[in-house]
Coordinates of C-alpha atoms in Angstrom, one line a residue:
Chain A
M870 CA 70.7 61.3 126.4
A871 CA 72.6 58.2 127.2
A872 CA 71.2 56.3 124.3
E873 CA 72.2 59.0 121.9
K874 CA 75.5 60.4 122.8
S875 CA 75.9 64.1 122.3
R876 CA 78.4 65.1 119.8
I877 CA 80.6 68.1 119.2
A878 CA 80.7 69.8 115.8
V879 CA 84.4 70.5 115.3
T880 CA 85.9 73.1 113.0
L881 CA 89.7 73.1 112.8
A882 CA 90.9 76.1 110.8
A883 CA 94.5 77.0 110.0
S884 CA 95.1 80.6 108.9
D885 CA 95.3 79.6 105.2
R886 CA 92.7 76.8 104.9
L887 CA 90.0 74.8 106.6
V888 CA 91.8 71.7 107.9
W889 CA 89.0 69.6 109.1
Q890 CA 85.4 69.8 109.9
G891 CA 83.2 67.0 111.4
E892 CA 81.7 65.4 114.4
A893 CA 83.5 64.2 117.5
V894 CA 82.7 62.8 120.9
R895 CA 85.9 63.9 122.5
V896 CA 88.6 66.5 121.6
S897 CA 91.8 67.1 123.4
V898 CA 93.6 70.3 122.8
P899 CA 97.0 71.6 123.9
A900 CA 95.7 74.5 126.0
A901 CA 98.2 77.0 127.4
E902 CA 98.1 75.4 130.8
G903 CA 98.3 71.8 129.9
S904 CA 96.3 69.5 127.7
M905 CA 92.5 70.0 128.0
G906 CA 89.9 67.5 127.1
I907 CA 86.5 68.6 125.9
L908 CA 83.4 66.4 125.9
A909 CA 80.0 67.4 124.7
D910 CA 78.0 69.8 126.9
H911 CA 81.2 71.4 128.3
E912 CA 80.7 74.8 129.6
P913 CA 81.3 77.6 127.1
V914 CA 85.1 78.3 127.1
M915 CA 87.6 80.2 125.2
A916 CA 91.2 79.1 125.7
A917 CA 94.6 79.9 124.3
T918 CA 96.4 77.0 122.9
D919 CA 100.1 76.3 122.5
E920 CA 102.1 74.1 120.1
G921 CA 101.0 70.5 120.4
T922 CA 98.7 67.9 119.2
V923 CA 94.9 68.1 118.8
V924 CA 93.4 64.7 119.2
V925 CA 89.9 64.2 117.9
T926 CA 88.0 61.1 118.8
R927 CA 85.2 60.5 116.3
P928 CA 81.9 58.8 117.0
D929 CA 83.2 55.5 115.6
N930 CA 86.1 55.6 118.0
T931 CA 88.7 56.4 115.5
Q932 CA 91.2 59.1 116.3
L933 CA 92.5 61.9 114.3
R934 CA 95.7 63.7 115.3
F935 CA 96.7 67.2 114.2
E936 CA 100.0 68.9 115.0
V937 CA 99.2 72.5 115.5
N938 CA 101.1 75.6 116.7
N939 CA 99.7 78.4 118.7
G940 CA 96.1 79.5 118.4
F941 CA 92.9 79.5 120.4
I942 CA 89.7 77.5 120.8
S943 CA 86.2 78.5 121.5
F944 CA 83.5 76.2 122.6
D945 CA 79.9 77.0 122.9
S946 CA 76.7 74.9 122.7
N947 CA 78.6 71.8 121.4
K948 CA 80.3 73.8 118.7
L949 CA 84.1 73.8 118.9
T950 CA 86.2 76.1 116.8
I951 CA 89.9 75.6 116.8
A952 CA 91.8 78.3 115.1
V953 CA 95.5 77.9 114.7
E954 CA 98.2 79.7 112.8
R955 CA 99.5 76.5 111.2
C956 CA 98.6 72.9 111.1
T957 CA 101.9 71.4 110.4
K958 CA 101.2 67.7 110.2
E959 CA 98.0 65.9 110.1
Q960 CA 97.4 62.2 110.5
S961 CA 94.2 61.8 108.6
K962 CA 94.5 58.1 108.5
A963 CA 92.3 56.8 111.3
T964 CA 94.1 54.7 113.9
K965 CA 91.8 52.4 115.7
Q966 CA 92.1 52.7 119.4
E967 CA 90.5 51.3 122.5
A968 CA 87.8 53.7 123.8
Chain B
M67 CA 100.5 109.6 52.6
A68 CA 102.9 107.2 54.3
S69 CA 104.3 104.3 52.2
Q70 CA 102.7 100.9 52.1
L71 CA 105.9 99.4 53.8
A72 CA 105.5 101.8 56.7
Y73 CA 101.9 100.8 57.2
K74 CA 102.8 97.1 57.0
A75 CA 105.4 97.6 59.6
R76 CA 103.0 99.4 61.9
I77 CA 100.4 96.8 61.5
A78 CA 102.8 94.0 62.3
S79 CA 104.0 95.7 65.5
T80 CA 100.5 96.5 66.6
A81 CA 99.5 92.9 65.9
S82 CA 102.3 91.6 68.1
L83 CA 101.3 94.0 70.8
E84 CA 97.7 92.9 70.6
K85 CA 98.9 89.3 71.1
I86 CA 100.8 90.3 74.2
F87 CA 97.8 92.2 75.6
N88 CA 95.5 89.4 74.9
A89 CA 97.8 86.9 76.6
Q90 CA 98.1 89.2 79.6
E91 CA 94.3 89.4 79.8
M92 CA 94.0 85.7 79.8
I93 CA 96.7 85.3 82.4
A94 CA 94.9 87.8 84.6
S95 CA 91.6 85.9 84.3
S96 CA 93.2 82.6 85.1
R97 CA 94.8 84.2 88.2
I98 CA 91.4 85.3 89.5
A99 CA 90.6 81.7 90.2
K100 CA 93.8 81.4 92.2
A101 CA 93.2 84.6 94.2
R102 CA 89.7 83.4 94.9
D103 CA 91.0 80.1 96.3
V104 CA 93.4 81.8 98.6
A105 CA 90.6 84.1 99.8
L106 CA 88.3 81.2 100.4
G107 CA 91.0 79.2 102.2
A108 CA 91.5 82.0 104.7
K109 CA 87.9 82.6 105.4
P110 CA 87.1 79.9 108.1
Y111 CA 90.1 81.2 110.1
S112 CA 89.2 84.8 109.9
D113 CA 85.5 84.0 110.7
A114 CA 86.6 82.1 113.8
I115 CA 88.7 85.0 115.0
F116 CA 86.0 87.5 114.2
D117 CA 83.4 85.5 116.2
A118 CA 85.7 85.1 119.1
V119 CA 86.5 88.9 119.2
Q120 CA 82.8 89.8 119.0
A121 CA 82.0 87.3 121.8
M122 CA 84.7 88.8 124.0
A123 CA 83.5 92.3 123.2
Q124 CA 80.0 91.3 124.3
H125 CA 81.3 89.5 127.3
S126 CA 83.3 92.2 129.0
H127 CA 84.7 95.7 128.6
I128 CA 87.9 95.0 126.9
V129 CA 90.9 96.9 128.2
H130 CA 93.9 96.2 126.0
P131 CA 96.4 98.4 124.2
I132 CA 95.3 97.2 120.8
V133 CA 91.8 98.5 121.5
T134 CA 92.5 101.7 123.4
A135 CA 94.3 104.5 121.7
E136 CA 97.2 106.4 123.1
S137 CA 96.4 109.9 121.8
S138 CA 99.4 111.8 123.0
N139 CA 101.7 110.1 120.4
P140 CA 101.7 112.0 117.1
N141 CA 103.4 109.2 115.2
V142 CA 101.1 107.2 112.9
A143 CA 101.7 104.5 110.4
V144 CA 100.3 104.4 106.9
L145 CA 100.4 101.2 104.9
A146 CA 99.8 101.5 101.2
L147 CA 99.0 98.3 99.2
T148 CA 100.2 98.6 95.6
A149 CA 100.9 96.1 92.8
D150 CA 104.1 94.3 92.0
R151 CA 103.7 94.7 88.3
G152 CA 102.3 97.4 86.0
M153 CA 99.8 96.9 83.2
A154 CA 97.0 97.2 85.7
G155 CA 95.5 100.4 84.6
A156 CA 95.2 103.0 87.3
Y157 CA 95.5 100.5 90.2
T158 CA 98.8 101.6 91.7
S159 CA 98.4 105.3 90.8
S160 CA 95.0 105.6 92.5
I161 CA 96.5 104.0 95.6
I162 CA 99.4 106.5 95.6
R163 CA 97.0 109.4 95.0
E164 CA 94.9 108.4 98.0
T165 CA 98.0 107.8 100.1
E166 CA 99.4 111.2 99.3
A167 CA 96.0 112.8 100.2
L168 CA 95.9 110.8 103.5
L169 CA 99.5 111.8 104.4
G170 CA 98.7 115.4 103.7
R171 CA 95.6 115.2 105.9
L172 CA 97.4 113.5 108.8
E173 CA 100.2 116.1 108.6
S174 CA 97.7 119.0 108.7
E175 CA 96.2 117.4 111.9
G176 CA 99.7 117.6 113.4
K177 CA 100.5 114.0 113.1
K178 CA 103.7 112.5 111.9
P179 CA 102.9 109.8 109.4
K180 CA 105.4 107.0 108.7
L181 CA 105.0 105.2 105.4
Y182 CA 105.0 101.5 104.8
V183 CA 104.7 100.2 101.3
Y184 CA 103.7 96.8 99.9
G185 CA 104.2 96.1 96.2
R186 CA 107.1 96.8 93.9
R187 CA 105.4 99.6 91.9
G188 CA 104.7 101.6 95.0
V189 CA 108.2 100.9 96.3
S190 CA 109.9 102.1 93.2
Y191 CA 107.6 105.2 93.0
Y192 CA 108.7 106.3 96.5
R193 CA 112.3 105.3 96.0
Y194 CA 112.6 107.3 92.8
R195 CA 111.3 110.4 94.6
G196 CA 113.7 109.8 97.5
R197 CA 110.9 109.7 100.0
D198 CA 111.3 108.3 103.5
V199 CA 109.7 104.9 103.7
A200 CA 109.8 103.0 107.0
Q201 CA 109.6 99.6 105.5
T202 CA 108.7 97.9 102.2
W203 CA 107.6 94.5 101.2
E204 CA 107.5 93.0 97.7
G205 CA 106.3 89.9 96.0
H206 CA 103.0 87.9 95.6
T207 CA 100.7 90.9 95.5
D208 CA 98.4 89.0 93.2
A209 CA 98.0 86.0 95.6
P210 CA 99.3 87.0 99.0
G211 CA 99.7 84.1 101.4
V212 CA 99.6 84.0 105.1
E213 CA 103.3 84.4 105.4
I214 CA 103.4 87.9 104.0
A215 CA 100.3 88.9 106.1
E216 CA 102.2 87.6 109.2
T217 CA 105.3 89.5 108.4
I218 CA 103.5 92.8 107.7
S219 CA 101.2 92.5 110.8
K220 CA 104.1 91.6 113.0
T221 CA 106.2 94.6 111.9
L222 CA 103.2 97.0 112.3
L223 CA 102.1 95.6 115.6
D224 CA 105.7 95.8 116.9
A225 CA 105.7 99.5 115.8
Y226 CA 102.4 100.0 117.5
M227 CA 103.5 98.3 120.7
T228 CA 106.8 100.3 120.9
P229 CA 106.6 103.2 123.3
K230 CA 106.4 106.7 121.8
E231 CA 109.9 107.6 123.0
E232 CA 111.4 104.8 120.9
G233 CA 109.5 105.8 117.8
G234 CA 106.4 103.8 118.2
V235 CA 103.2 104.7 116.4
S236 CA 99.7 105.3 117.9
E237 CA 97.6 104.5 114.9
L238 CA 97.7 102.4 111.7
Y239 CA 95.9 103.3 108.5
I240 CA 95.7 101.0 105.5
V241 CA 95.2 102.3 102.0
F242 CA 93.9 99.4 99.9
T243 CA 91.6 98.6 97.0
E244 CA 88.3 97.1 97.7
F245 CA 87.0 94.5 95.3
V246 CA 83.4 95.4 94.6
N247 CA 83.1 93.3 91.4
M248 CA 85.0 92.6 88.3
V249 CA 84.4 96.1 86.9
V250 CA 84.3 98.2 90.0
Q251 CA 87.2 98.5 92.5
K252 CA 87.3 101.2 95.1
V253 CA 90.3 102.7 97.0
R254 CA 89.5 102.6 100.7
I255 CA 91.2 103.9 103.8
L256 CA 90.9 101.8 106.9
R257 CA 92.0 102.6 110.4
M258 CA 93.3 99.3 111.5
L259 CA 94.8 100.2 114.9
P260 CA 93.6 100.8 117.5
V261 CA 90.9 98.2 116.7
S262 CA 87.4 99.6 117.0
L263 CA 85.0 97.0 118.3
K264 CA 81.9 99.3 117.9
R265 CA 80.5 97.3 115.1
V266 CA 78.9 94.9 117.5
S267 CA 76.2 97.4 118.3
G268 CA 73.4 98.2 115.9
Q269 CA 72.3 95.7 113.4
A270 CA 74.8 93.0 114.2
A271 CA 73.8 93.1 117.9
Q272 CA 70.2 92.6 117.1
S273 CA 70.9 89.5 115.1
L274 CA 72.8 87.9 118.0
P275 CA 70.8 85.7 120.3
A276 CA 69.6 87.5 123.4
A277 CA 71.4 85.3 125.9
Q278 CA 75.1 85.3 125.1
P279 CA 76.9 82.4 126.5
L280 CA 79.1 83.3 129.4
Y281 CA 82.5 82.1 128.4
S282 CA 85.1 81.1 130.9
F283 CA 88.6 81.9 129.8
E284 CA 91.6 79.7 130.0
P285 CA 94.0 80.7 131.4
S286 CA 92.6 84.2 131.8
L287 CA 90.7 86.8 129.8
D288 CA 93.8 88.9 129.4
E289 CA 95.9 85.9 128.1
V290 CA 93.2 85.0 125.6
L291 CA 93.0 88.7 124.5
D292 CA 96.8 88.8 124.1
R293 CA 96.5 85.8 121.9
V294 CA 93.5 86.6 119.9
L295 CA 93.8 90.3 119.2
P296 CA 97.1 90.2 117.3
K297 CA 95.7 87.4 115.2
Y298 CA 92.6 89.5 114.6
V299 CA 94.7 92.3 113.3
Q300 CA 96.7 89.9 111.2
S301 CA 93.7 88.3 109.7
R302 CA 92.2 91.8 109.0
I303 CA 95.4 92.7 107.3
H304 CA 95.4 89.5 105.3
E305 CA 91.8 90.3 104.3
C306 CA 93.0 93.7 103.0
L307 CA 95.8 92.0 101.1
L308 CA 93.4 89.5 99.5
T309 CA 90.8 92.0 98.4
S310 CA 93.6 94.2 97.0
A311 CA 95.0 91.2 95.1
A312 CA 91.6 90.5 93.6
S313 CA 91.2 94.1 92.6
E314 CA 94.7 94.2 91.1
T315 CA 93.9 91.1 89.0
A316 CA 90.6 92.5 88.0
S317 CA 91.9 95.9 87.0
R318 CA 94.8 94.3 85.1
Q319 CA 92.3 92.2 83.2
N320 CA 90.2 95.2 82.4
A321 CA 93.2 97.3 81.4
M322 CA 94.4 94.5 79.1
H323 CA 91.0 94.0 77.7
T324 CA 90.8 97.7 76.8
A325 CA 94.3 97.6 75.4
T326 CA 93.5 94.5 73.2
D327 CA 90.4 96.2 71.9
N328 CA 92.3 99.4 71.2
A329 CA 95.1 97.4 69.4
R330 CA 92.4 95.7 67.2
G331 CA 90.8 99.0 66.4
L332 CA 94.3 100.4 65.4
I333 CA 95.0 97.4 63.2
D334 CA 91.6 97.9 61.4
E335 CA 92.3 101.6 60.9
L336 CA 95.8 101.0 59.6
T337 CA 94.7 98.2 57.3
R338 CA 92.1 100.5 55.8
K339 CA 94.7 103.2 55.3
L340 CA 97.1 100.6 53.8
N341 CA 94.4 99.5 51.4
A342 CA 93.7 103.0 50.4
T343 CA 97.4 103.6 49.8
R344 CA 97.7 100.5 47.7
Q345 CA 94.7 101.4 45.7
A346 CA 96.1 104.9 45.2
A347 CA 99.4 103.4 44.0
I348 CA 97.6 101.1 41.6
T349 CA 95.4 104.0 40.2
Q350 CA 98.5 106.1 39.8
E351 CA 100.3 103.4 37.9
L352 CA 97.3 102.9 35.6
T353 CA 97.0 106.6 35.0
E354 CA 100.7 106.7 34.1
I355 CA 100.3 103.8 31.6
I356 CA 97.2 105.1 30.1
G357 CA 98.7 108.6 29.9
S358 CA 101.9 107.4 28.2
A359 CA 99.9 105.1 25.9
D360 CA 97.8 108.1 24.9
A361 CA 100.8 110.2 24.3
L362 CA 102.3 107.5 22.0
N363 CA 99.0 107.2 20.1
N364 CA 98.9 111.0 19.7
D365 CA 102.4 111.0 18.3
K366 CA 101.4 108.5 15.6
E367 CA 98.5 110.5 14.4

């Protein structure tokens, strides 16, 4: 597994549209009790999220940031669904960052 | 027989009506695309919520006020989804008819229904008759966004969560029009609250994988339920609004199509009558001329 890193299929849906869908190696979500990082093969979890920033690290190490308000996430067999009321701002432009 | 001028005036006015109907029909068909976009945009979100609620229902026995009914409270809420504008055939009137039937049925069961109305036509119907309406909303019935769904579900959930003594309600019914296809739309009554999660059993349960993942909940199951269930209700209400909007547009297009056809038929008929009248007038003039010429000739002989 080390050679081929597991990936997470992410779906970020706002209540009126699909915001983003794609693969990621790491996702950090603003869970109700502090920021929560999710890597592949995380245990199945359902969490309430608060207002904050969702940071998606893509396989090529670029990062996407989404400003969201409250919602919830559900993660199960490397599928992550983030459902939020509104995604107010999105920085779709990839910003290169150190891994 | 009416005069030619009268026929010409009627043909002209019918022709201009026909143009209006035709334009309305085209507007309606162009709006269908917009309504479809709104509906498709909301789908990923409502799917996510639906899946989450199903997973939770599988996971544990849910105890939450949104799921369990408080049967001692006779107050119930009824939300009727009507159109903002007319020219949609029987769209609003069938909703009103069903709503009235539902209100009567609830009252005969000893319940006290409170009426909520969405759509200008329904609002003016009840206002004109001086009926008690708990709350009304207007605007964007042909492409309802998330905002209106949010406002409506918040009001209704608030009413649902209010204790009986303060005028809260124990059930919520929605009267809406289901979009079957462009030609068929059906008025449906849905009990939205308390939410029934029984649909998991039966066919749906068989299609689910045998081993359901055991979710852990952050921060706790109750907190997640508190978060997800109101959103579930909101997205279900939004779904109702969207299918009603599609039905409204479709029935407006149908009504306008019929009206256009009817106007064209009328114009044809009137034109035929106009021609007959003109022909009759010409014949009459000829007869008069021939008659008088004959008379003159007879005089000479």
